[in-house]
CSV table of C-alpha atoms in Angstrom, one decimal:
chain,number,residue,atom,x,y,z
A,1,UNK,CA,18.5,30.8,28.4
A,2,UNK,CA,20.3,27.5,28.6
A,3,UNK,CA,23.5,26.7,26.7
A,4,UNK,CA,21.6,24.5,24.2
A,5,UNK,CA,18.8,26.9,23.5
A,6,UNK,CA,21.3,29.7,23.0
A,7,UNK,CA,23.3,27.5,20.6
A,8,UNK,CA,20.1,26.5,18.7
A,9,UNK,CA,18.8,30.0,18.3
A,10,UNK,CA,22.4,31.2,17.4
A,11,UNK,CA,22.6,28.6,14.6
A,12,UNK,CA,19.1,29.5,13.3
A,13,UNK,CA,20.1,33.2,13.2
A,14,UNK,CA,23.6,32.6,11.8
A,15,UNK,CA,22.5,30.3,9.0
A,16,UNK,CA,19.3,32.2,8.4
A,17,UNK,CA,17.3,29.1,8.8
A,18,UNK,CA,13.6,29.5,8.2
A,19,UNK,CA,10.7,27.1,8.7
A,20,UNK,CA,9.7,25.4,5.4
A,21,UNK,CA,6.5,26.9,4.2
A,22,UNK,CA,3.3,25.1,5.1
A,23,UNK,CA,2.2,24.8,1.5
A,24,UNK,CA,5.2,22.6,0.9
A,25,UNK,CA,3.9,20.0,3.3
A,26,UNK,CA,0.3,20.3,2.2
A,27,UNK,CA,1.3,19.9,-1.5
A,28,UNK,CA,3.3,16.8,-0.7
A,29,UNK,CA,0.3,15.3,1.2
A,30,UNK,CA,-2.1,16.1,-1.6
A,31,UNK,CA,0.2,14.7,-4.2
A,32,UNK,CA,0.5,11.4,-2.3
A,33,UNK,CA,-3.3,11.2,-2.1
A,34,UNK,CA,-3.6,12.0,-5.8
A,35,UNK,CA,-1.1,9.2,-6.6
A,36,UNK,CA,-3.2,6.9,-4.3
A,37,UNK,CA,-6.4,7.8,-6.2
A,38,UNK,CA,-4.7,7.3,-9.5
A,39,UNK,CA,-3.6,3.8,-8.4
A,40,UNK,CA,-7.1,2.9,-7.3
A,41,UNK,CA,-8.4,4.2,-10.6
A,42,UNK,CA,-6.0,2.1,-12.7
A,43,UNK,CA,-6.9,-0.9,-10.4
A,44,UNK,CA,-10.5,-0.2,-11.1
A,45,UNK,CA,-10.0,-0.2,-14.8
A,46,UNK,CA,-8.1,-3.5,-14.5
A,47,UNK,CA,-10.9,-5.0,-12.6
A,48,UNK,CA,-13.5,-3.8,-15.1
A,49,UNK,CA,-11.5,-5.6,-17.8
A,50,UNK,CA,-11.3,-8.7,-15.7
A,51,UNK,CA,-15.0,-8.6,-15.2
A,52,UNK,CA,-15.5,-8.1,-18.9
A,53,UNK,CA,-13.3,-11.0,-19.8
A,54,UNK,CA,-14.9,-13.3,-17.3
A,55,UNK,CA,-18.4,-12.4,-18.4
A,56,UNK,CA,-17.3,-13.2,-22.0
A,57,UNK,CA,-15.4,-16.2,-21.0
A,58,UNK,CA,-16.4,-19.7,-21.9
A,59,UNK,CA,-16.3,-21.4,-18.6
A,60,UNK,CA,-19.1,-23.7,-19.5
A,61,UNK,CA,-16.8,-25.1,-22.2
A,62,UNK,CA,-14.6,-27.0,-19.8
A,63,UNK,CA,-16.0,-30.3,-21.0
A,64,UNK,CA,-14.7,-29.6,-24.5
A,65,UNK,CA,-11.2,-28.8,-23.4
A,66,UNK,CA,-8.2,-31.0,-24.0
A,67,UNK,CA,-6.6,-30.6,-20.7
A,68,UNK,CA,-7.9,-30.8,-17.2
A,69,UNK,CA,-10.3,-28.3,-15.8
A,70,UNK,CA,-7.4,-26.8,-13.8
A,71,UNK,CA,-5.3,-26.4,-16.9
A,72,UNK,CA,-8.2,-24.8,-18.7
A,73,UNK,CA,-9.0,-22.4,-15.9
A,74,UNK,CA,-5.4,-21.5,-15.8
A,75,UNK,CA,-5.4,-20.8,-19.6
A,76,UNK,CA,-8.5,-18.6,-19.4
A,77,UNK,CA,-7.5,-16.3,-16.5
A,78,UNK,CA,-6.8,-12.7,-17.4
A,79,UNK,CA,-3.2,-12.7,-16.0
A,80,UNK,CA,-2.2,-9.3,-17.3
A,81,UNK,CA,-5.1,-7.6,-15.6
A,82,UNK,CA,-4.8,-9.6,-12.4
A,83,UNK,CA,-1.2,-8.6,-12.1
A,84,UNK,CA,-2.0,-5.0,-12.9
A,85,UNK,CA,-4.7,-5.0,-10.1
A,86,UNK,CA,-2.2,-6.5,-7.6
A,87,UNK,CA,0.7,-4.2,-8.6
A,88,UNK,CA,-1.4,-1.0,-8.4
A,89,UNK,CA,-3.0,-2.1,-5.1
A,90,UNK,CA,0.6,-2.3,-3.6
A,91,UNK,CA,1.6,1.0,-5.1
A,92,UNK,CA,-1.6,2.5,-3.7
A,93,UNK,CA,-0.6,1.1,-0.3
A,94,UNK,CA,2.8,2.6,-0.6
A,95,UNK,CA,1.4,6.1,-1.3
A,96,UNK,CA,-1.2,5.8,1.4
A,97,UNK,CA,1.4,4.9,4.0
A,98,UNK,CA,3.3,8.0,3.2
A,99,UNK,CA,0.4,10.4,3.7
A,100,UNK,CA,0.3,12.4,7.0
A,101,UNK,CA,-1.8,9.9,8.9
A,102,UNK,CA,-1.2,6.8,6.8
A,103,UNK,CA,0.9,5.1,9.4
A,104,UNK,CA,-2.1,4.8,11.7
A,105,UNK,CA,-3.6,2.0,9.7
A,106,UNK,CA,-2.4,-1.6,9.5
A,107,UNK,CA,-1.0,-2.5,6.1
A,108,UNK,CA,-3.3,-5.5,5.6
A,109,UNK,CA,-6.4,-3.3,6.0
A,110,UNK,CA,-5.1,-0.6,3.8
A,111,UNK,CA,-4.3,-3.1,1.1
A,112,UNK,CA,-7.7,-4.7,1.4
A,113,UNK,CA,-9.4,-1.3,1.3
A,114,UNK,CA,-7.6,-0.2,-1.8
A,115,UNK,CA,-8.4,-3.6,-3.5
A,116,UNK,CA,-12.1,-3.2,-2.4
A,117,UNK,CA,-12.3,0.3,-3.7
A,118,UNK,CA,-10.9,-0.9,-7.0
A,119,UNK,CA,-13.4,-3.7,-7.2
A,120,UNK,CA,-16.4,-1.5,-6.4
A,121,UNK,CA,-15.3,1.3,-8.8
A,122,UNK,CA,-14.3,-1.4,-11.3
A,123,UNK,CA,-17.7,-2.9,-11.1
A,124,UNK,CA,-19.3,0.4,-11.9
A,125,UNK,CA,-16.9,0.9,-14.8
A,126,UNK,CA,-17.8,-2.6,-16.1
A,127,UNK,CA,-21.5,-1.7,-16.0
A,128,UNK,CA,-21.0,1.3,-18.2
A,129,UNK,CA,-18.9,-0.6,-20.7
A,130,UNK,CA,-15.5,0.8,-19.8
A,131,UNK,CA,-14.1,-2.8,-19.3
A,132,UNK,CA,-14.6,-3.7,-23.0
A,133,UNK,CA,-13.4,-0.3,-24.1
A,134,UNK,CA,-10.1,-0.6,-22.3
A,135,UNK,CA,-9.7,-4.2,-23.5
A,136,UNK,CA,-10.3,-3.1,-27.1
A,137,UNK,CA,-7.9,-0.2,-26.7
A,138,UNK,CA,-5.2,-2.5,-25.4
A,139,UNK,CA,-5.8,-4.8,-28.3
A,140,UNK,CA,-5.3,-2.0,-30.8
A,141,UNK,CA,-2.3,-0.6,-29.0
A,142,UNK,CA,-0.5,-3.8,-28.2
A,143,UNK,CA,-0.7,-6.6,-30.9
A,144,UNK,CA,1.0,-9.0,-28.4
A,145,UNK,CA,-1.9,-8.4,-26.0
A,146,UNK,CA,-4.5,-9.4,-28.6
A,147,UNK,CA,-2.4,-12.4,-29.7
A,148,UNK,CA,-2.0,-13.8,-26.2
A,149,UNK,CA,-5.7,-13.4,-25.5
A,150,UNK,CA,-6.6,-15.1,-28.7
A,151,UNK,CA,-4.4,-18.1,-28.2
A,152,UNK,CA,-6.2,-19.2,-25.2
A,153,UNK,CA,-9.5,-18.8,-26.9
A,154,UNK,CA,-8.3,-20.6,-30.0
A,155,UNK,CA,-7.3,-23.6,-27.8
A,156,UNK,CA,-10.9,-24.1,-26.9
A,157,UNK,CA,-12.8,-23.1,-30.1
A,158,UNK,CA,-10.7,-24.6,-32.9
A,159,UNK,CA,-11.8,-28.1,-32.3
A,160,UNK,CA,-14.2,-29.0,-35.2
A,161,UNK,CA,-14.1,-32.7,-34.5
A,162,UNK,CA,-15.5,-31.9,-31.0
A,163,UNK,CA,-18.2,-29.7,-32.6
A,164,UNK,CA,-16.5,-26.3,-31.8
A,165,UNK,CA,-15.5,-23.7,-34.3
A,166,UNK,CA,-15.0,-19.9,-34.3
A,167,UNK,CA,-14.7,-17.4,-37.1
A,168,UNK,CA,-16.1,-14.4,-38.9
A,169,UNK,CA,-19.4,-14.4,-40.7
A,170,UNK,CA,-18.6,-13.8,-44.3
A,171,UNK,CA,-21.9,-14.4,-45.9
A,172,UNK,CA,-25.5,-14.9,-44.8
A,173,UNK,CA,-28.3,-16.8,-46.5
A,174,UNK,CA,-31.4,-16.0,-44.6
A,175,UNK,CA,-33.7,-18.0,-46.8
A,176,UNK,CA,-31.9,-21.3,-46.3
A,177,UNK,CA,-30.8,-20.3,-42.8
A,178,UNK,CA,-27.1,-20.8,-43.6
A,179,UNK,CA,-24.1,-18.7,-42.9
A,180,UNK,CA,-20.5,-18.9,-44.3
A,181,UNK,CA,-17.9,-18.6,-41.6
A,182,UNK,CA,-14.2,-18.2,-42.1
A,183,UNK,CA,-12.0,-19.4,-39.2
A,184,UNK,CA,-8.7,-18.0,-38.1
A,185,UNK,CA,-6.8,-20.4,-40.4
A,186,UNK,CA,-8.7,-19.1,-43.4
A,187,UNK,CA,-10.9,-22.2,-43.8
A,188,UNK,CA,-14.4,-21.6,-44.9
A,189,UNK,CA,-17.3,-23.4,-43.2
A,190,UNK,CA,-20.9,-23.7,-44.4
A,191,UNK,CA,-22.9,-23.6,-41.2
A,192,UNK,CA,-26.6,-24.5,-40.9
A,193,UNK,CA,-28.3,-22.3,-38.3
A,194,UNK,CA,-31.8,-23.7,-38.6
A,195,UNK,CA,-33.8,-22.9,-35.6
A,196,UNK,CA,-30.8,-21.7,-33.7
A,197,UNK,CA,-31.0,-18.5,-31.6
A,198,UNK,CA,-27.9,-16.4,-31.4
A,199,UNK,CA,-26.7,-15.7,-27.9
A,200,UNK,CA,-25.6,-12.2,-27.7
A,201,UNK,CA,-23.1,-11.2,-25.0
A,202,UNK,CA,-23.1,-7.5,-25.6
A,203,UNK,CA,-25.9,-5.2,-24.6
A,204,UNK,CA,-26.3,-3.7,-28.0
A,205,UNK,CA,-28.6,-5.5,-30.4
A,206,UNK,CA,-27.0,-6.2,-33.7
A,207,UNK,CA,-29.0,-6.6,-36.9
A,208,UNK,CA,-26.3,-7.3,-39.5
A,209,UNK,CA,-24.7,-10.7,-38.9
A,210,UNK,CA,-22.0,-10.2,-41.5
A,211,UNK,CA,-18.6,-9.3,-40.2
A,212,UNK,CA,-19.4,-10.6,-36.7
A,213,UNK,CA,-17.0,-13.0,-35.0
A,214,UNK,CA,-18.9,-15.9,-33.6
A,215,UNK,CA,-18.4,-19.1,-31.7
A,216,UNK,CA,-20.4,-22.2,-32.8
A,217,UNK,CA,-21.3,-25.3,-30.9
A,218,UNK,CA,-22.7,-28.1,-33.0
A,219,UNK,CA,-21.7,-31.0,-35.1
A,220,UNK,CA,-19.5,-31.4,-38.0
A,221,UNK,CA,-21.4,-32.8,-41.0
A,222,UNK,CA,-18.8,-32.9,-43.7
A,223,UNK,CA,-15.4,-31.7,-44.7
A,224,UNK,CA,-16.5,-28.1,-44.6
A,225,UNK,CA,-20.0,-28.4,-43.2
A,226,UNK,CA,-21.3,-27.7,-39.8
A,227,UNK,CA,-24.7,-27.9,-38.1
A,228,UNK,CA,-25.0,-25.4,-35.4
A,229,UNK,CA,-26.9,-26.0,-32.1
A,230,UNK,CA,-25.7,-22.9,-30.4
A,231,UNK,CA,-24.2,-19.7,-31.7
A,232,UNK,CA,-22.5,-17.1,-29.5
A,233,UNK,CA,-21.1,-13.8,-30.4
A,234,UNK,CA,-17.5,-13.3,-29.3
A,235,UNK,CA,-18.0,-10.6,-26.7
A,236,UNK,CA,-14.4,-9.4,-26.6
A,237,UNK,CA,-13.4,-9.9,-30.2
A,238,UNK,CA,-12.9,-7.0,-32.6
A,239,UNK,CA,-15.5,-7.4,-35.3
A,240,UNK,CA,-15.4,-5.5,-38.6
A,241,UNK,CA,-17.3,-2.6,-37.1
A,242,UNK,CA,-14.6,-2.3,-34.4
A,243,UNK,CA,-11.7,-2.2,-36.8
A,244,UNK,CA,-10.4,0.6,-39.1
A,245,UNK,CA,-10.8,-0.4,-42.7
A,246,UNK,CA,-12.1,-3.6,-44.1
A,247,UNK,CA,-10.3,-6.8,-43.2
A,248,UNK,CA,-11.5,-8.6,-46.3
A,249,UNK,CA,-9.8,-5.9,-48.5
A,250,UNK,CA,-6.6,-6.4,-46.7
A,251,UNK,CA,-6.7,-10.1,-47.3
B,1,UNK,CA,16.6,35.5,27.3
B,2,UNK,CA,16.1,36.0,31.1
B,3,UNK,CA,14.3,33.9,33.7
B,4,UNK,CA,11.4,36.4,33.7
B,5,UNK,CA,10.8,35.7,30.1
B,6,UNK,CA,10.7,32.0,30.7
B,7,UNK,CA,8.4,32.4,33.7
B,8,UNK,CA,6.0,34.6,31.8
B,9,UNK,CA,5.4,32.0,29.2
B,10,UNK,CA,5.7,28.8,31.2
B,11,UNK,CA,2.0,28.3,31.2
B,12,UNK,CA,1.8,28.4,27.5
B,13,UNK,CA,1.0,25.0,25.8
B,14,UNK,CA,3.5,23.5,23.4
B,15,UNK,CA,1.0,24.3,20.5
B,16,UNK,CA,0.8,27.9,21.6
B,17,UNK,CA,4.6,28.2,21.7
B,18,UNK,CA,4.8,26.7,18.2
B,19,UNK,CA,2.4,29.4,16.9
B,20,UNK,CA,4.4,32.1,18.7
B,21,UNK,CA,7.7,30.7,17.3
B,22,UNK,CA,6.4,30.9,13.8
B,23,UNK,CA,6.0,34.6,14.3
B,24,UNK,CA,9.2,35.2,16.3
B,25,UNK,CA,12.0,32.7,16.5
B,26,UNK,CA,13.0,33.9,20.0
B,27,UNK,CA,10.1,31.9,21.5
B,28,UNK,CA,11.7,28.7,20.2
B,29,UNK,CA,14.2,28.8,23.0
B,30,UNK,CA,11.3,28.1,25.4
B,31,UNK,CA,10.4,24.9,23.6
B,32,UNK,CA,14.1,23.9,23.5
B,33,UNK,CA,14.4,24.4,27.3
B,34,UNK,CA,11.2,22.5,27.9
B,35,UNK,CA,12.4,19.4,26.0
B,36,UNK,CA,16.2,19.4,26.1
B,37,UNK,CA,16.5,17.2,29.3
B,38,UNK,CA,13.9,14.7,28.3
B,39,UNK,CA,15.2,14.4,24.7
B,40,UNK,CA,18.8,14.2,25.9
B,41,UNK,CA,17.9,11.3,28.2
B,42,UNK,CA,15.9,9.6,25.5
B,43,UNK,CA,18.7,10.0,22.9
B,44,UNK,CA,21.2,8.6,25.4
B,45,UNK,CA,18.9,5.7,26.2
B,46,UNK,CA,18.5,4.6,22.7
B,47,UNK,CA,21.9,5.4,21.3
B,48,UNK,CA,24.4,4.9,24.1
B,49,UNK,CA,26.6,7.4,22.4
B,50,UNK,CA,29.2,9.8,23.9
B,51,UNK,CA,28.1,13.1,25.6
B,52,UNK,CA,29.4,15.0,22.5
B,53,UNK,CA,27.5,12.8,20.1
B,54,UNK,CA,24.3,13.2,22.1
B,55,UNK,CA,24.7,17.0,22.2
B,56,UNK,CA,25.3,17.2,18.5
B,57,UNK,CA,22.3,15.0,17.8
B,58,UNK,CA,20.2,17.1,20.2
B,59,UNK,CA,21.1,20.3,18.4
B,60,UNK,CA,20.3,18.6,15.1
B,61,UNK,CA,17.0,17.5,16.4
B,62,UNK,CA,16.0,21.0,17.5
B,63,UNK,CA,17.2,22.7,14.3
B,64,UNK,CA,15.4,20.1,12.2
B,65,UNK,CA,12.2,20.6,14.3
B,66,UNK,CA,12.4,24.3,13.7
B,67,UNK,CA,12.8,23.9,9.9
B,68,UNK,CA,9.8,21.6,9.9
B,69,UNK,CA,7.6,23.5,12.4
B,70,UNK,CA,5.0,24.2,9.7
B,71,UNK,CA,4.6,20.4,9.4
B,72,UNK,CA,3.4,20.1,12.9
B,73,UNK,CA,-0.4,20.1,13.4
B,74,UNK,CA,-2.9,19.2,16.1
B,75,UNK,CA,-3.3,15.6,14.9
B,76,UNK,CA,-0.7,14.6,17.5
B,77,UNK,CA,1.0,16.0,20.6
B,78,UNK,CA,4.0,18.2,20.1
B,79,UNK,CA,6.0,15.9,22.4
B,80,UNK,CA,5.2,12.9,20.2
B,81,UNK,CA,6.2,14.9,17.1
B,82,UNK,CA,9.6,16.0,18.5
B,83,UNK,CA,10.3,12.6,19.9
B,84,UNK,CA,9.7,11.2,16.4
B,85,UNK,CA,12.3,13.6,15.0
B,86,UNK,CA,14.7,12.6,17.8
B,87,UNK,CA,14.1,8.9,17.1
B,88,UNK,CA,14.7,9.3,13.4
B,89,UNK,CA,17.9,11.4,13.9
B,90,UNK,CA,19.4,8.8,16.3
B,91,UNK,CA,18.6,6.1,13.7
B,92,UNK,CA,20.3,8.0,10.9
B,93,UNK,CA,23.2,9.5,12.9
B,94,UNK,CA,24.2,6.5,14.9
B,95,UNK,CA,23.9,4.1,12.0
B,96,UNK,CA,26.8,5.9,10.5
B,97,UNK,CA,28.9,5.3,13.6
B,98,UNK,CA,27.9,1.9,14.8
B,99,UNK,CA,25.8,-1.0,13.5
B,100,UNK,CA,24.0,-1.4,16.7
B,101,UNK,CA,23.1,1.4,18.9
B,102,UNK,CA,23.5,0.5,22.6
B,103,UNK,CA,21.2,1.2,25.4
B,104,UNK,CA,21.9,3.4,28.4
B,105,UNK,CA,19.8,3.2,31.5
B,106,UNK,CA,19.8,5.4,34.5
B,107,UNK,CA,19.7,4.3,38.1
B,108,UNK,CA,16.1,5.4,38.4
B,109,UNK,CA,15.1,3.2,35.5
B,110,UNK,CA,15.4,-0.1,37.3
B,111,UNK,CA,12.3,0.6,39.3
B,112,UNK,CA,10.3,1.0,36.2
B,113,UNK,CA,11.9,-2.0,34.6
B,114,UNK,CA,11.1,-4.1,37.6
B,115,UNK,CA,7.5,-3.4,36.8
B,116,UNK,CA,8.1,-4.8,33.4
B,117,UNK,CA,10.0,-7.8,34.8
B,118,UNK,CA,7.4,-8.6,37.5
B,119,UNK,CA,4.4,-8.6,35.2
B,120,UNK,CA,1.6,-10.6,36.6
B,121,UNK,CA,1.7,-13.4,34.0
B,122,UNK,CA,5.3,-14.1,34.8
B,123,UNK,CA,5.8,-17.2,36.9
B,124,UNK,CA,8.6,-15.9,38.9
B,125,UNK,CA,9.8,-14.6,42.3
B,126,UNK,CA,8.4,-11.1,42.3
B,127,UNK,CA,10.7,-9.9,45.0
B,128,UNK,CA,13.7,-10.2,42.7
B,129,UNK,CA,15.1,-6.8,42.0
B,130,UNK,CA,17.2,-6.0,39.0
B,131,UNK,CA,20.0,-3.5,38.7
B,132,UNK,CA,20.1,-1.0,35.9
B,133,UNK,CA,23.2,-2.7,34.6
B,134,UNK,CA,21.3,-6.1,34.4
B,135,UNK,CA,18.4,-4.5,32.6
B,136,UNK,CA,20.7,-2.7,30.2
B,137,UNK,CA,22.5,-5.9,29.3
B,138,UNK,CA,19.2,-7.6,28.5
B,139,UNK,CA,17.9,-4.7,26.5
B,140,UNK,CA,21.1,-4.6,24.5
B,141,UNK,CA,20.5,-8.2,23.5
B,142,UNK,CA,17.0,-7.5,22.2
B,143,UNK,CA,16.0,-6.8,18.7
B,144,UNK,CA,15.9,-3.1,17.9
B,145,UNK,CA,12.2,-3.0,17.2
B,146,UNK,CA,11.5,-4.5,20.6
B,147,UNK,CA,14.0,-2.4,22.5
B,148,UNK,CA,12.6,0.9,21.1
B,149,UNK,CA,9.0,0.1,22.2
B,150,UNK,CA,10.2,-1.0,25.7
B,151,UNK,CA,12.2,2.2,26.1
B,152,UNK,CA,9.3,4.3,25.1
B,153,UNK,CA,6.7,2.5,27.1
B,154,UNK,CA,8.5,1.7,30.3
B,155,UNK,CA,11.3,4.3,30.5
B,156,UNK,CA,9.8,7.3,28.7
B,157,UNK,CA,6.3,6.3,30.0
B,158,UNK,CA,4.6,7.0,26.7
B,159,UNK,CA,1.2,5.6,26.1
B,160,UNK,CA,0.2,3.5,23.0
B,161,UNK,CA,-1.0,6.4,21.0
B,162,UNK,CA,2.1,8.4,21.6
B,163,UNK,CA,4.4,5.5,20.7
B,164,UNK,CA,2.3,5.0,17.6
B,165,UNK,CA,2.8,8.6,16.6
B,166,UNK,CA,6.6,8.6,17.5
B,167,UNK,CA,7.4,5.4,15.6
B,168,UNK,CA,4.8,5.9,12.9
B,169,UNK,CA,3.3,2.5,13.4
B,170,UNK,CA,-0.4,1.5,13.9
B,171,UNK,CA,-1.5,1.2,17.5
B,172,UNK,CA,-2.3,-2.5,17.0
B,173,UNK,CA,1.3,-3.1,15.8
B,174,UNK,CA,2.6,-1.2,18.8
B,175,UNK,CA,0.6,-3.4,21.2
B,176,UNK,CA,1.8,-6.5,19.5
B,177,UNK,CA,5.4,-5.3,19.6
B,178,UNK,CA,5.1,-4.5,23.3
B,179,UNK,CA,3.7,-7.9,24.1
B,180,UNK,CA,6.4,-9.7,22.1
B,181,UNK,CA,9.1,-7.4,23.6
B,182,UNK,CA,7.9,-8.2,27.1
B,183,UNK,CA,7.9,-11.9,26.4
B,184,UNK,CA,11.4,-11.8,24.9
B,185,UNK,CA,12.6,-9.7,27.9
B,186,UNK,CA,11.3,-12.2,30.4
B,187,UNK,CA,12.8,-15.1,28.5
B,188,UNK,CA,16.2,-13.4,28.6
B,189,UNK,CA,15.7,-12.7,32.3
B,190,UNK,CA,15.0,-16.3,33.0
B,191,UNK,CA,18.0,-17.4,30.9
B,192,UNK,CA,20.2,-15.2,33.0
B,193,UNK,CA,19.0,-16.6,36.2
B,194,UNK,CA,19.5,-20.2,35.2
């Protein structure tokens, strides 16, 4: 036995040092993988909301916007969710790197892989409607979230002089093919929808138009009159059926 | 533990000795004896510390390795695993003492370093020999991340995978670091000669 080996064995015996149990290392590794999976999951949910917002976006409305296309595109981007996707991609990378064999992969590929996983899973979540659910949940939980989302939309759709209005359907006259719409400022509009097909953004067919929040492209005919050429349902707005209680009663 | 004991188990692989140690700590002495010289030289090479500091660090390395023995598995070689512990101990121990660990080279090293210095893409007089002292000076001037890969590759004669496992860096990164380290080493060599 060499002097060093004697000293090491002596210290181990004297201080009663024992090897840390294997389960400790396994648990640590599994925990890191779990955190990684959680980050990918949150990233996926973020992506599903992004997909939902983009699919409900009004990118064909650039012509009607006040600013440049770039300004408008900037206004419409879902920043919160993009930031969430990026942050959780980096957190996922951090956790992956700390797994047992995580060091063997280059950071850029790990980051790319976790983003890709989030996109693929997020795409699946979007298809099953989770994107809109999460968006709605955020709107209910955080009033500021809903407010910031609406302000961008309002920028585009509250331009009656340019033939754009948005509001809730208050009343329906099927015989004369007219609807009464109340916009966010509380102003009432009489809208003629003769021969206009409603463009639905959601998969579920709706029968009752009352209470739905819609976007109208058309022409202003009078102080409070509007002739619609196209009507779109607001895909990520909270209609009456999505809210608790009756909004009209509250007003 | 007598010489017969060591001789009896000298053909056992590191992995077998690890398994035996987990049942009986006495077998750990065999692993210590197997690696003490190599690790002592390595620690001295990358730290340049005093004999006492190196011995203390070496003991810390082996005690730490024993504590974490259940963390060792067949994904990598035992030698890479224990070199990794030694590398990390030097970084943490010597950073407390000095901001910049110094390199130590042995007389035998200059031959290996001449291989580095006389790399085929170097437009230079290949008969030039470098003393260990010259090589040490140049290594000391280099960035730590370049120095550590050069020491592992050319002095410890580790391959890319082993270096990757020791430093916990991807193999691609190791290859890049070695290329850049060689380039920097040669630039400094040329500067010295001018």
